[in-house]
Coordinates of C-alpha atoms in Angstrom, one line a residue:
G5 CA 0.0 0.0 0.0
K6 CA 3.1 2.2 0.0
Y7 CA 5.8 3.2 -2.4
N8 CA 9.1 5.2 -2.7
A9 CA 9.8 6.8 -6.0
D10 CA 13.2 8.2 -5.1
K11 CA 15.9 6.9 -7.4
S12 CA 18.9 8.8 -5.8
T13 CA 21.8 7.3 -3.9
D14 CA 20.9 9.3 -0.8
A15 CA 20.6 6.6 1.9
S16 CA 18.8 9.0 4.2
L17 CA 15.7 8.7 1.9
H18 CA 15.7 5.0 2.2
D19 CA 16.5 4.3 5.9
S20 CA 13.0 4.3 7.4
L21 CA 9.4 3.1 6.7
D22 CA 8.5 6.8 7.0
D23 CA 10.3 7.3 3.7
C24 CA 7.5 5.2 2.0
F25 CA 4.4 7.1 0.9
S26 CA 0.8 5.9 0.9
C27 CA -0.8 5.5 -2.6
R28 CA -3.3 8.2 -3.3
R29 CA -6.9 7.6 -4.2
G30 CA -7.3 5.7 -7.4
F31 CA -4.0 3.9 -7.0
Y32 CA -2.7 0.9 -5.1
A33 CA 0.5 -1.1 -4.4
D34 CA 0.0 -4.8 -4.1
S35 CA 3.7 -5.7 -3.3
A36 CA 6.6 -4.5 -1.3
G37 CA 9.3 -2.3 -2.7
M38 CA 7.2 -0.6 -5.4
A39 CA 8.6 2.6 -6.9
E40 CA 5.1 3.7 -8.0
C41 CA 1.5 2.8 -7.4
T42 CA -0.7 1.1 -9.9
S43 CA -3.8 2.9 -11.3
C44 CA -7.2 1.5 -10.9
V45 CA -8.2 0.3 -14.4
A46 CA -11.1 1.6 -16.4
G47 CA -14.2 -0.2 -15.2
R48 CA -13.2 0.2 -11.5
Y49 CA -13.3 3.2 -9.2
M50 CA -12.1 4.2 -5.7
V51 CA -14.2 6.6 -3.5
E52 CA -12.3 6.5 -0.2
F53 CA -9.2 4.9 1.2
T54 CA -7.5 4.3 4.5
D55 CA -3.9 5.5 4.6
G56 CA -1.5 2.7 3.9
N57 CA -4.1 0.1 3.2
L58 CA -4.3 0.3 -0.6
D59 CA -2.5 -2.9 -1.2
S60 CA -4.7 -4.8 -3.7
E61 CA -6.6 -4.3 -6.9
D62 CA -9.7 -5.2 -4.9
D63 CA -9.4 -1.8 -3.3
C64 CA -10.6 -0.5 -6.7
T65 CA -14.2 -1.4 -6.8
I66 CA -15.8 -2.7 -10.0
C67 CA -18.6 -0.5 -11.3
G68 CA -22.0 -1.9 -10.5
A69 CA -24.9 -2.7 -12.8
G70 CA -26.1 0.3 -14.8
T71 CA -22.7 2.1 -14.6
Y72 CA -19.3 2.3 -16.2
S73 CA -16.0 4.2 -15.9
E74 CA -13.9 4.7 -19.0
Y75 CA -10.8 6.2 -17.4
Q76 CA -8.1 4.9 -15.0
N77 CA -8.0 6.0 -11.4
S78 CA -11.7 7.1 -11.5
S79 CA -13.3 8.3 -8.3
A80 CA -16.8 7.4 -9.5
C81 CA -18.7 5.5 -12.2
H82 CA -21.1 7.1 -14.7
D83 CA -24.6 6.0 -15.2
C84 CA -25.5 4.4 -18.5
P85 CA -27.4 6.9 -20.6
T86 CA -31.2 6.8 -21.2
G87 CA -32.2 4.2 -23.7
T88 CA -29.6 1.7 -22.5
Y89 CA -28.9 -0.8 -19.7
L90 CA -26.0 -2.8 -18.2
D91 CA -26.9 -5.9 -16.2
D92 CA -23.4 -7.1 -15.1
D93 CA -23.3 -6.3 -11.4
A94 CA -19.6 -5.7 -10.5
T95 CA -18.3 -9.1 -11.6
D96 CA -16.0 -8.1 -14.5
A97 CA -14.4 -4.7 -14.9
T98 CA -14.0 -5.2 -18.7
E99 CA -17.8 -5.1 -18.9
H100 CA -17.8 -1.6 -17.4
N101 CA -15.0 0.2 -19.0
S102 CA -16.8 2.0 -21.8
E103 CA -20.2 3.6 -22.6
A104 CA -20.4 1.0 -25.4
D105 CA -20.8 -1.6 -22.7
C106 CA -24.3 -0.2 -22.0
A107 CA -26.6 -2.3 -24.2
L108 CA -29.2 -0.5 -26.3
C109 CA -32.9 -1.1 -25.5
P110 CA -34.5 -3.0 -28.5
S111 CA -36.6 -1.2 -31.1
S112 CA -40.3 -0.8 -30.0
T113 CA -39.1 -0.1 -26.4
Y114 CA -37.6 2.8 -24.5
S115 CA -36.0 3.7 -21.3
P116 CA -36.4 7.3 -19.9
S117 CA -34.0 6.8 -17.0
S118 CA -30.3 6.6 -16.9
G119 CA -28.4 3.9 -15.0
A120 CA -30.8 1.1 -16.0
T121 CA -29.6 -2.3 -14.6
S122 CA -31.6 -4.7 -16.8
I123 CA -33.6 -5.1 -20.0
A124 CA -36.7 -5.0 -17.8
A125 CA -36.1 -1.2 -17.6
C126 CA -36.8 -1.0 -21.4
L127 CA -40.5 -0.4 -21.5
T128 CA -42.7 -1.4 -24.4
C129 CA -44.0 1.5 -26.6
A130 CA -47.8 2.1 -26.3
S131 CA -50.0 1.1 -29.2
G132 CA -49.5 3.4 -32.2
R133 CA -46.0 4.6 -31.1
V134 CA -42.6 3.5 -32.4
S135 CA -39.0 3.6 -31.4
T136 CA -35.6 2.6 -32.8
E137 CA -32.8 0.9 -30.7
G138 CA -31.6 2.9 -27.8
A139 CA -34.6 5.2 -27.5
E140 CA -35.3 7.5 -24.6
S141 CA -39.0 7.8 -25.6
C142 CA -41.4 6.6 -28.3
S143 CA -42.7 8.6 -31.2
V144 CA -46.2 9.0 -32.7
C145 CA -46.5 8.1 -36.4
D146 CA -48.0 10.7 -38.7
A147 CA -51.4 10.5 -40.4
G148 CA -51.0 8.6 -43.7
T149 CA -48.8 6.0 -42.1
Y150 CA -49.1 2.7 -40.2
V151 CA -47.0 1.3 -37.4
L152 CA -44.9 -1.7 -38.4
N153 CA -43.9 -4.0 -35.5
S154 CA -43.8 -0.9 -33.2
S155 CA -40.5 0.0 -34.7
S156 CA -41.1 2.1 -37.8
C157 CA -43.7 4.3 -39.5
V158 CA -44.6 3.1 -43.0
E159 CA -46.5 5.2 -45.6
C160 CA -49.9 3.9 -46.6
P161 CA -49.6 2.0 -50.0
I162 CA -51.6 2.8 -53.1
G163 CA -55.4 2.9 -52.5
Y164 CA -55.1 3.0 -48.7
Y165 CA -55.3 5.8 -46.2
A166 CA -55.0 6.7 -42.5
P167 CA -56.6 9.8 -40.9
T168 CA -54.4 8.9 -37.9
A169 CA -51.6 6.4 -37.8
Q170 CA -52.9 2.9 -37.9
I171 CA -51.6 -0.4 -36.4
D172 CA -50.1 -2.9 -38.8
A173 CA -52.1 -1.7 -41.9
C174 CA -53.8 1.3 -43.4
I175 CA -57.5 1.4 -44.3
E176 CA -58.6 0.4 -47.8
C177 CA -60.4 3.0 -49.8
G178 CA -63.8 1.5 -50.7
A179 CA -65.4 1.1 -54.1
G180 CA -66.5 4.6 -55.3
D181 CA -63.6 6.3 -53.5
H182 CA -60.0 7.2 -54.4
T183 CA -57.0 8.6 -52.6
K184 CA -55.7 11.1 -55.2
V185 CA -52.1 10.5 -54.1
A186 CA -50.0 7.3 -54.7
T187 CA -48.9 6.8 -51.1
G188 CA -49.3 8.3 -47.7
A189 CA -53.0 9.3 -48.2
T190 CA -54.7 10.7 -45.1
T191 CA -58.3 10.5 -46.5
C192 CA -60.4 9.1 -49.4
S193 CA -62.6 11.2 -51.7
A194 CA -65.7 10.2 -53.5
C195 CA -65.5 9.7 -57.3
D196 CA -67.3 12.4 -59.2
A197 CA -70.4 11.6 -61.3
G198 CA -69.3 10.2 -64.6
S199 CA -66.5 8.1 -63.1
Y200 CA -66.1 5.1 -60.8
S201 CA -63.6 3.0 -58.8
E202 CA -63.7 -0.6 -57.7
G203 CA -61.8 0.0 -54.5
A204 CA -58.1 0.7 -53.4
A205 CA -57.8 3.3 -56.2
V206 CA -55.6 6.3 -56.6
N207 CA -57.7 7.7 -59.3
C208 CA -61.2 7.2 -60.6
S209 CA -61.9 5.7 -64.0
I210 CA -64.0 7.6 -66.5
C211 CA -67.3 6.1 -67.7
A212 CA -67.3 5.4 -71.4
A213 CA -69.9 6.8 -73.9
G214 CA -73.0 4.7 -73.7
T215 CA -72.8 4.5 -69.9
S216 CA -73.1 6.9 -66.9
S217 CA -72.7 7.1 -63.2
S218 CA -73.7 9.2 -60.2
G219 CA -71.2 10.2 -57.5
R220 CA -69.2 7.6 -55.5
A221 CA -70.0 4.9 -58.0
S222 CA -68.4 1.5 -57.9
A223 CA -69.3 0.8 -61.6
C224 CA -70.8 2.6 -64.6
V225 CA -74.4 1.8 -65.6
K226 CA -75.3 1.0 -69.2
C227 CA -77.8 3.4 -70.7
E228 CA -81.2 1.9 -71.0
S229 CA -82.9 1.3 -74.3
G230 CA -84.3 4.6 -75.5
K231 CA -81.5 6.6 -74.0
Y232 CA -77.9 7.4 -74.8
S233 CA -74.7 9.2 -73.7
D234 CA -72.5 10.5 -76.4
E235 CA -69.5 11.6 -74.3
D236 CA -67.1 9.8 -71.9
G237 CA -67.7 10.8 -68.3
S238 CA -71.5 11.3 -68.5
S239 CA -73.4 11.7 -65.2
E240 CA -76.7 10.5 -66.8
C241 CA -78.1 9.2 -70.0
T242 CA -80.4 11.3 -72.2
K243 CA -83.7 10.2 -73.8
C244 CA -83.6 9.8 -77.5
D245 CA -85.7 12.4 -79.4
G246 CA -88.9 11.6 -81.2
G247 CA -88.2 10.0 -84.5
T248 CA -85.1 8.1 -83.1
W249 CA -84.5 5.0 -81.0
S250 CA -81.7 3.1 -79.3
N251 CA -80.7 -0.2 -77.7
T252 CA -78.9 -0.5 -74.4
S253 CA -75.4 1.1 -74.0
A254 CA -76.0 3.5 -76.9
A255 CA -73.6 6.3 -77.6
S256 CA -76.1 7.8 -80.1
C257 CA -79.7 7.3 -81.2
S258 CA -80.7 5.8 -84.7
S259 CA -83.3 7.4 -87.0
C260 CA -86.6 5.7 -87.6
A261 CA -86.9 4.4 -91.1
P262 CA -89.6 5.8 -93.5
G263 CA -92.9 4.2 -92.7
T264 CA -92.2 4.2 -89.0
Y265 CA -92.2 6.6 -86.1
S266 CA -91.3 7.0 -82.4
G267 CA -91.9 9.2 -79.5
A268 CA -89.1 10.4 -77.2
G269 CA -87.2 7.7 -75.3
A270 CA -88.2 4.9 -77.7
E271 CA -86.4 1.5 -77.7
A272 CA -87.8 0.8 -81.2
C273 CA -89.8 2.5 -84.0
T274 CA -93.4 1.6 -84.7
D275 CA -94.9 1.0 -88.2
C276 CA -97.4 3.6 -89.3
D277 CA -101.0 2.4 -89.3
A278 CA -102.8 1.7 -92.6
G279 CA -104.0 5.0 -94.0
K280 CA -101.0 6.9 -92.8
H281 CA -97.3 7.4 -93.9
S282 CA -94.1 8.9 -92.8
G283 CA -90.6 9.8 -94.0
A284 CA -87.4 9.1 -92.1
S285 CA -86.9 10.3 -88.5
A286 CA -90.7 10.8 -88.0
S287 CA -92.1 11.4 -84.5
S288 CA -95.6 10.8 -85.9
C289 CA -97.4 9.5 -89.0
V290 CA -99.4 11.7 -91.4
A291 CA -102.9 10.6 -92.7
C292 CA -103.2 9.9 -96.4
A293 CA -105.0 12.7 -98.3
D294 CA -108.5 12.3 -99.9
G295 CA -108.2 10.1 -103.0
S296 CA -105.2 8.1 -101.6
Y297 CA -104.6 5.2 -99.3
S298 CA -101.8 3.2 -97.7
D299 CA -101.0 -0.2 -96.1
V300 CA -99.3 -0.6 -92.7
G301 CA -95.8 0.9 -92.6
A302 CA -96.0 2.9 -95.7
R303 CA -93.5 5.7 -96.6
N304 CA -95.9 7.1 -99.2
C305 CA -99.7 7.0 -100.0
S306 CA -100.9 5.5 -103.3
A307 CA -103.6 7.2 -105.5
C308 CA -107.0 5.5 -105.9
V309 CA -107.5 4.3 -109.5
G310 CA -110.4 5.6 -111.6
G311 CA -113.8 4.4 -110.6
T312 CA -112.8 4.4 -106.9
Y313 CA -112.4 6.9 -104.1
T314 CA -111.4 7.5 -100.5
T315 CA -111.6 10.0 -97.8
A316 CA -108.5 11.1 -95.8
G317 CA -106.7 8.4 -93.7
S318 CA -108.1 5.5 -95.6
A319 CA -106.5 2.1 -95.8
S320 CA -108.2 1.2 -99.1
C321 CA -110.3 2.7 -102.0
S322 CA -114.0 2.1 -102.4
A323 CA -115.9 1.6 -105.8
C324 CA -118.1 4.5 -106.9
D325 CA -121.8 3.9 -106.6
S326 CA -124.0 3.3 -109.7
G327 CA -124.4 6.6 -111.6
Y328 CA -121.2 8.0 -110.3
Y329 CA -117.6 8.0 -111.6
S330 CA -114.2 9.3 -110.6
G331 CA -110.8 9.8 -112.1
T332 CA -107.5 8.5 -110.7
G333 CA -106.7 9.9 -107.3
E334 CA -110.0 11.7 -106.9
A335 CA -111.9 11.8 -103.7

């Protein structure tokens, strides 16, 4: 526990035990005749000593659990920082000679206190919060993300959204909605009339001509017979005008043929009755004039031959009575 560092030949400095000096704090001498004391190694410390009794490395105390000392002849150990722990309890100085000996708390956990002595001090992040290794606290993920394994925030993928951070997965946008952005969406918006989505969509698809949709549609609806839509993105189908007609899914209406007619919104044209006629695209049939007639579905009326007659709208000509006559086409 003592030493004499004098190297001179002066015998008076070596003739008494009083010429030996006690090691100061942080040092020890573990054998007789030492010219200098040995430093306490990193990982050990010495707080107090009794004069002349520092004769063993054991007088340098190994740092306890949760602490370390990185310098020789330390008078105290330092606490491991927040987010770490050290569970060796003064058994091996080499386990306490650097801050690097303090183990990091795993991801998804945190430790707000310094000097933690075991992994039990690493607390699990609350639901919806995340942390990386060595965290002092947990963080909240932003809207438009979800929490993956309590360790990272991940942007919502295409067609999914999160008004607040979700656990393990974002919410799928339903049919008729879309996110407008590829990833990281915080909300879904309804598709406009004339468009649709089948779900998990970034953008809505435009309805083709011959179909239509109202807002937030999951599919486009075919135009009914007698209606049409002539542009992509129609919000409704329009009735065909009189004199025209259409089948389902029509992008335009077709004209009625001569001898037929239709009212508005017709799915087919109707033959003109006998005694009437029509040209193309007719919304009604016209009665044959006096002296003429027609069969069903006629485009023109025919003149009565001589010796016969008709009144307007007749389907056939009648013979003149005895004592009467008529020329061709006369009433």
